[in-house]
Amino acid sequence: MITAVQPEKLLKELEHLWANLGHDQPADALLRACSMTLLVATTDPTDDAELKNTLAGLMRAHPGRMIILRILNSPTPLLEASVTAQCLLAFGGRQQLCCEIIEIRSTPDRLADVYSASLGLTVADLPVLLWLKDIRLLNEPAFQPLLQLARTLLVDSVPLGAAILPTLNDRRRAGWRLKDLAWTRCTAWRETLAQAFESTCLQGQIPQITRVDIAFAGATPSVSALYLRAWLAARLPQAAFHFVPAPPRRHGNLQALRFHAATQNPASYALELRAEDDATLEIVTNTLTTRVLAPARSEVDLLEEELSILGDDLIYEATLAATVTPVPTAE
Amino acid sequence: MADANPFQDPQRFERRVPPCALVIFGANGDLTKRKLVPSLYRLAIERRLPQGFAIVGTSRTPMSDEAFRQKMEAAVREHLENSHFDDAIWDEFARGLFYVAGDLASPDLYTTLTARLADVAQQRQTGGNILFYLSTQPSQYSTVARGLAPLARPNGGWRRLVVEKPFGHDDRSARELETALHEHFTEDQLYRIDHYLGKETVQNILAFRFGNPIFEPLWNRQYIDHVQITAAESIGVEGRGAYYQEAGALRDMIQNHLLQVLATIAMEPSAVFEPGAVRDERAKLLRSIRPFRPADVATHAVPGQYGPAAIGGKDIPGFRAEPGVDPQAMTDTYAAVTFLIDNWRWAGVPFYVRSGKRMPKRVTDIAIRFRPVPHSLFSSESARPNLLILRIQPEEGISLRFSSKQPGSGMKLRPVSMDFNYGTSFGMRTPTAYETLLVDAMAGDPTLYTRQDMVEASWAAVQPILDVWANHPPPGPFPNYPAGTWGPTAADDMLAARGHVWRVP
């Protein structure tokens, strides 16, 4: 069914929606909060409830106007839109925090209309982000104009693996700000490592680290493992890197990082950071083993971390760039 | 200074803390159980503590490490706020808890402690870094500092000493304390904690003032009429009668917390956001507070003491009837002071500061009242001056009150409010002041800690009032305000003399 998706009409519907929500409530009971426009592009016709739950989770720390672009394969052309709102009682507050959701459903042949309608729906003077829930859209010719809606793209490269890294780099070079949840999944590993290397004793050993083993479970190293290798290689230019298969102790591909120093017995290591189980990482040095809690993170949690970085993320950008340049490896 | 740790990512990771041991003197006390250990456990939940972090508790009570761990677990379970107790995290955290019993005045304690810290450094790889935390009676500070003298100069690692307020009982004792501490610790090793400065909303004053250029041009005598700082508590002395009777509101709240808040409101922007620079500006502001002559005190400061009252059908005793309080006590449970700042920005702008117990509600806020319009086009009743309110607690946030046309014919103005609420805007838990300050001390960042020159400047600002109040009883008899009210009428008169009134928070 084709209905004209007119921004003014949708915005007016939103105004009615807010008026109805506030009806019979004290004046300050509802807070219409907005810090951004988040466009979400999805091709999954069945993810409605899950996606709205994710957006509701995000709204706690990053309230905004959420515009779902649902692209559906249908024999008949489709273009329609609707508006809803999600409210929650904020932490420690007495006001309900409410965000608005606009959903535009379209077949691929109507994407040009989706683009023009979306342009009129973004909130003035606030950041606009585009989350490609289906990363394959990045390579979809019909979708290319919609990429122009935002200069920040959120993706999860896991479904396409390393093959998507050159495309992400092309976008980065063309001026887009990229955010990849596969990189966000590295945070627990990177942060624990950074904390361990706060020890001046371990810092003194950094120049002696000549080999790093990255243990992974599964058939091949994941994008997260490739990111970690690139990130570590930039910090340990003297070291050779070796991907080693390992039995899974933790959900996901990454299982351990082992740092070997030149002065040591090749079988020993200066530091090992390894998965203990799904919720725990272990840091092992010569004399001390400690555990830190690092449970698997929800999609909301990963997105929140990315949304909290407002400016350029130079460390990620450099890492992304380095994934397509050779890194020394140990055979 | 370049970071020696190449794995850092400040955009994503919280501030890192180097491996270290925290030695708490007074480990069996209330502060340790209510604030320190629960805050440290919260930091453990958020993975903000270093690998091998250790706590060595000391107090007189003999106790094994295991008994100390059990006691601290019970304390954390009872006092942990807004967090779920996680057994696995506790087990890991508790492995780093140790205990040493001893008398603070006995050299044996420090000998035992030295040996124990060497063991802990070996076992937990703390690199010899030690943060000492004095959570004892203030009268024991110099004794502990003397006992720690051999440990204060490390061969490797760093040593820091955290001192809880009060920093002296008056200006003389503050200087004596400084001399005693400086005998063994240098100023950059000393961290004087004022937990008000660790509050997110107090830190946000700096962000608000120096991160938003629209306010800075208005932040001076030309546009601001006066400032009111209120710290009201609805509770009484809650079992602290004996301590409070010697302290009073002026010493307990205004000399430290509220003057630090005043300094944060009124200081000049520093060139850089670095500890030395920010603290220099705070200190400079505190030194600019006009000293009172004895003759000025009666017109610039009002003491109060609450009397009995019935609140909501419940009989509330007066201060003098509280347990542990002398029935003739002349303690100020309320104090209001008009401070004037002698610099170009603030000349002639009164800063009214008040703090009291048993007030109608618990509230801390800062109200900045702007000057009225120079010539009113509308009825004088409807055009009210703008008011900017920075709410510290509860419902932390910022409100700006301005006038708006009331809908309908004619031109009637009505005050309306633009509100920013911390809780709803960020929707997440904010760290407690102790979490912030403990991380800062371990990371070596004294920005939010008080420096000796700031302590001395604060005492200089209130000492003349204390002297006059000590030697001349207040004009009216104590008690002079009933519990559950906003303080004595003399405080209203103090503002009325300048044509102002206290706002009702």
PDB file of C-alpha atoms in Angstrom, chain B residues 205-342:
ATOM      1  CA  ILE B 205      29.058  23.890  38.436  1.00  0.00           C
ATOM      2  CA  LEU B 206      32.444  24.097  36.739  1.00  0.00           C
ATOM      3  CA  ALA B 207      31.073  22.462  33.589  1.00  0.00           C
ATOM      4  CA  PHE B 208      28.072  24.784  33.616  1.00  0.00           C
ATOM      5  CA  ARG B 209      30.116  27.929  34.134  1.00  0.00           C
ATOM      6  CA  PHE B 210      33.120  27.244  31.974  1.00  0.00           C
ATOM      7  CA  GLY B 211      31.599  24.991  29.315  1.00  0.00           C
ATOM      8  CA  ASN B 212      28.716  27.291  28.376  1.00  0.00           C
ATOM      9  CA  PRO B 213      29.824  30.713  27.209  1.00  0.00           C
ATOM     10  CA  ILE B 214      26.332  32.250  27.329  1.00  0.00           C
ATOM     11  CA  PHE B 215      26.426  32.551  31.125  1.00  0.00           C
ATOM     12  CA  GLU B 216      29.932  33.864  31.645  1.00  0.00           C
ATOM     13  CA  PRO B 217      29.234  37.438  30.443  1.00  0.00           C
ATOM     14  CA  LEU B 218      26.418  37.642  33.027  1.00  0.00           C
ATOM     15  CA  TRP B 219      28.442  36.157  35.865  1.00  0.00           C
ATOM     16  CA  ASN B 220      29.407  39.338  37.669  1.00  0.00           C
ATOM     17  CA  ARG B 221      28.261  42.297  39.724  1.00  0.00           C
ATOM     18  CA  GLN B 222      26.677  44.016  36.737  1.00  0.00           C
ATOM     19  CA  TYR B 223      24.028  41.342  36.260  1.00  0.00           C
ATOM     20  CA  ILE B 224      23.892  39.394  39.522  1.00  0.00           C
ATOM     21  CA  ASP B 225      22.096  40.987  42.433  1.00  0.00           C
ATOM     22  CA  HIS B 226      22.936  38.421  45.080  1.00  0.00           C
ATOM     23  CA  VAL B 227      23.557  34.729  45.664  1.00  0.00           C
ATOM     24  CA  GLN B 228      21.931  32.454  48.246  1.00  0.00           C
ATOM     25  CA  ILE B 229      23.525  29.163  49.227  1.00  0.00           C
ATOM     26  CA  THR B 230      21.354  26.899  51.368  1.00  0.00           C
ATOM     27  CA  ALA B 231      22.260  23.582  52.978  1.00  0.00           C
ATOM     28  CA  ALA B 232      19.300  22.484  55.058  1.00  0.00           C
ATOM     29  CA  GLU B 233      18.890  19.198  56.865  1.00  0.00           C
ATOM     30  CA  SER B 234      15.581  17.966  58.173  1.00  0.00           C
ATOM     31  CA  ILE B 235      17.245  15.670  60.698  1.00  0.00           C
ATOM     32  CA  GLY B 236      18.741  16.639  64.043  1.00  0.00           C
ATOM     33  CA  VAL B 237      22.108  15.504  65.369  1.00  0.00           C
ATOM     34  CA  GLU B 238      21.245  11.784  65.111  1.00  0.00           C
ATOM     35  CA  GLY B 239      23.391  10.495  67.949  1.00  0.00           C
ATOM     36  CA  ARG B 240      26.280  12.857  67.166  1.00  0.00           C
ATOM     37  CA  GLY B 241      25.230  15.291  69.882  1.00  0.00           C
ATOM     38  CA  ALA B 242      28.507  15.194  71.778  1.00  0.00           C
ATOM     39  CA  TYR B 243      30.543  15.925  68.632  1.00  0.00           C
ATOM     40  CA  TYR B 244      28.121  18.424  67.190  1.00  0.00           C
ATOM     41  CA  GLN B 245      27.871  20.412  70.388  1.00  0.00           C
ATOM     42  CA  GLU B 246      31.572  21.267  70.019  1.00  0.00           C
ATOM     43  CA  ALA B 247      31.314  21.957  66.299  1.00  0.00           C
ATOM     44  CA  GLY B 248      28.102  23.766  65.334  1.00  0.00           C
ATOM     45  CA  ALA B 249      26.767  24.646  61.896  1.00  0.00           C
ATOM     46  CA  LEU B 250      29.336  27.319  61.107  1.00  0.00           C
ATOM     47  CA  ARG B 251      32.271  24.965  61.693  1.00  0.00           C
ATOM     48  CA  ASP B 252      30.600  21.773  60.497  1.00  0.00           C
ATOM     49  CA  MET B 253      29.163  23.046  57.218  1.00  0.00           C
ATOM     50  CA  ILE B 254      29.974  26.622  56.304  1.00  0.00           C
ATOM     51  CA  GLN B 255      33.707  26.783  57.053  1.00  0.00           C
ATOM     52  CA  ASN B 256      34.391  23.842  54.764  1.00  0.00           C
ATOM     53  CA  HIS B 257      31.630  22.531  52.458  1.00  0.00           C
ATOM     54  CA  LEU B 258      29.716  25.705  51.740  1.00  0.00           C
ATOM     55  CA  LEU B 259      32.727  27.967  51.374  1.00  0.00           C
ATOM     56  CA  GLN B 260      34.100  25.460  48.863  1.00  0.00           C
ATOM     57  CA  VAL B 261      30.798  25.633  47.002  1.00  0.00           C
ATOM     58  CA  LEU B 262      30.905  29.437  47.170  1.00  0.00           C
ATOM     59  CA  ALA B 263      34.438  29.381  45.793  1.00  0.00           C
ATOM     60  CA  THR B 264      33.327  27.117  42.933  1.00  0.00           C
ATOM     61  CA  ILE B 265      30.491  29.495  42.089  1.00  0.00           C
ATOM     62  CA  ALA B 266      32.596  32.630  42.250  1.00  0.00           C
ATOM     63  CA  MET B 267      36.134  31.631  41.193  1.00  0.00           C
ATOM     64  CA  GLU B 268      37.757  32.849  38.013  1.00  0.00           C
ATOM     65  CA  PRO B 269      38.246  30.323  35.200  1.00  0.00           C
ATOM     66  CA  SER B 270      41.645  28.685  35.350  1.00  0.00           C
ATOM     67  CA  ALA B 271      43.798  28.644  32.227  1.00  0.00           C
ATOM     68  CA  VAL B 272      43.821  24.849  32.175  1.00  0.00           C
ATOM     69  CA  PHE B 273      41.816  22.144  33.934  1.00  0.00           C
ATOM     70  CA  GLU B 274      44.692  20.894  36.014  1.00  0.00           C
ATOM     71  CA  PRO B 275      44.843  20.378  39.772  1.00  0.00           C
ATOM     72  CA  GLY B 276      47.237  23.226  40.555  1.00  0.00           C
ATOM     73  CA  ALA B 277      45.475  25.734  38.325  1.00  0.00           C
ATOM     74  CA  VAL B 278      41.933  24.986  39.537  1.00  0.00           C
ATOM     75  CA  ARG B 279      42.960  24.969  43.184  1.00  0.00           C
ATOM     76  CA  ASP B 280      44.890  28.222  42.742  1.00  0.00           C
ATOM     77  CA  GLU B 281      41.701  29.916  41.537  1.00  0.00           C
ATOM     78  CA  ARG B 282      39.624  28.488  44.387  1.00  0.00           C
ATOM     79  CA  ALA B 283      42.219  29.590  46.911  1.00  0.00           C
ATOM     80  CA  LYS B 284      42.413  33.064  45.365  1.00  0.00           C
ATOM     81  CA  LEU B 285      38.657  33.459  45.681  1.00  0.00           C
ATOM     82  CA  LEU B 286      38.631  32.311  49.309  1.00  0.00           C
ATOM     83  CA  ARG B 287      41.367  34.820  50.096  1.00  0.00           C
ATOM     84  CA  SER B 288      39.200  37.536  48.508  1.00  0.00           C
ATOM     85  CA  ILE B 289      36.414  37.085  51.051  1.00  0.00           C
ATOM     86  CA  ARG B 290      36.216  40.259  53.067  1.00  0.00           C
ATOM     87  CA  PRO B 291      37.386  39.629  56.640  1.00  0.00           C
ATOM     88  CA  PHE B 292      34.867  40.634  59.300  1.00  0.00           C
ATOM     89  CA  ARG B 293      35.733  43.187  61.938  1.00  0.00           C
ATOM     90  CA  PRO B 294      34.223  42.243  65.306  1.00  0.00           C
ATOM     91  CA  ALA B 295      31.763  45.113  64.923  1.00  0.00           C
ATOM     92  CA  ASP B 296      30.528  43.689  61.578  1.00  0.00           C
ATOM     93  CA  VAL B 297      29.633  40.280  62.927  1.00  0.00           C
ATOM     94  CA  ALA B 298      26.249  41.186  64.419  1.00  0.00           C
ATOM     95  CA  THR B 299      25.015  42.524  61.086  1.00  0.00           C
ATOM     96  CA  HIS B 300      26.598  39.842  58.889  1.00  0.00           C
ATOM     97  CA  ALA B 301      26.099  36.606  60.804  1.00  0.00           C
ATOM     98  CA  VAL B 302      23.210  35.033  62.665  1.00  0.00           C
ATOM     99  CA  PRO B 303      23.441  31.967  64.893  1.00  0.00           C
ATOM    100  CA  GLY B 304      20.454  29.820  65.663  1.00  0.00           C
ATOM    101  CA  GLN B 305      19.541  26.811  67.709  1.00  0.00           C
ATOM    102  CA  TYR B 306      16.425  24.726  67.274  1.00  0.00           C
ATOM    103  CA  GLY B 307      13.929  24.266  70.026  1.00  0.00           C
ATOM    104  CA  PRO B 308      11.237  21.634  70.483  1.00  0.00           C
ATOM    105  CA  ALA B 309       8.285  21.456  68.140  1.00  0.00           C
ATOM    106  CA  ALA B 310       5.606  19.091  66.925  1.00  0.00           C
ATOM    107  CA  ILE B 311       6.062  18.148  63.270  1.00  0.00           C
ATOM    108  CA  GLY B 312       3.361  16.155  61.563  1.00  0.00           C
ATOM    109  CA  GLY B 313       1.948  15.011  64.874  1.00  0.00           C
ATOM    110  CA  LYS B 314       5.339  13.930  66.200  1.00  0.00           C
ATOM    111  CA  ASP B 315       7.065  15.678  69.084  1.00  0.00           C
ATOM    112  CA  ILE B 316      10.608  16.702  68.166  1.00  0.00           C
ATOM    113  CA  PRO B 317      12.963  17.534  71.028  1.00  0.00           C
ATOM    114  CA  GLY B 318      14.986  20.715  71.027  1.00  0.00           C
ATOM    115  CA  PHE B 319      18.745  20.491  70.508  1.00  0.00           C
ATOM    116  CA  ARG B 320      19.421  20.829  74.225  1.00  0.00           C
ATOM    117  CA  ALA B 321      17.281  17.767  74.904  1.00  0.00           C
ATOM    118  CA  GLU B 322      19.179  15.581  72.414  1.00  0.00           C
ATOM    119  CA  PRO B 323      21.221  12.723  73.919  1.00  0.00           C
ATOM    120  CA  GLY B 324      24.759  13.753  74.846  1.00  0.00           C
ATOM    121  CA  VAL B 325      24.032  17.471  74.623  1.00  0.00           C
ATOM    122  CA  ASP B 326      24.578  19.894  77.487  1.00  0.00           C
ATOM    123  CA  PRO B 327      21.139  21.318  78.511  1.00  0.00           C
ATOM    124  CA  GLN B 328      22.726  24.781  78.478  1.00  0.00           C
ATOM    125  CA  ALA B 329      24.626  24.304  75.181  1.00  0.00           C
ATOM    126  CA  MET B 330      25.184  27.481  73.156  1.00  0.00           C
ATOM    127  CA  THR B 331      25.890  25.542  69.965  1.00  0.00           C
ATOM    128  CA  ASP B 332      24.716  27.015  66.674  1.00  0.00           C
ATOM    129  CA  THR B 333      22.596  24.373  64.942  1.00  0.00           C
ATOM    130  CA  TYR B 334      21.874  27.062  62.364  1.00  0.00           C
ATOM    131  CA  ALA B 335      24.132  29.728  60.956  1.00  0.00           C
ATOM    132  CA  ALA B 336      23.565  32.341  58.292  1.00  0.00           C
ATOM    133  CA  VAL B 337      26.354  34.572  57.051  1.00  0.00           C
ATOM    134  CA  THR B 338      26.577  37.399  54.526  1.00  0.00           C
ATOM    135  CA  PHE B 339      29.920  37.096  52.776  1.00  0.00           C
ATOM    136  CA  LEU B 340      31.276  39.830  50.551  1.00  0.00           C
ATOM    137  CA  ILE B 341      34.005  39.242  48.021  1.00  0.00           C
ATOM    138  CA  ASP B 342      36.504  41.959  47.419  1.00  0.00           C
TER     139      ASP B 342
END
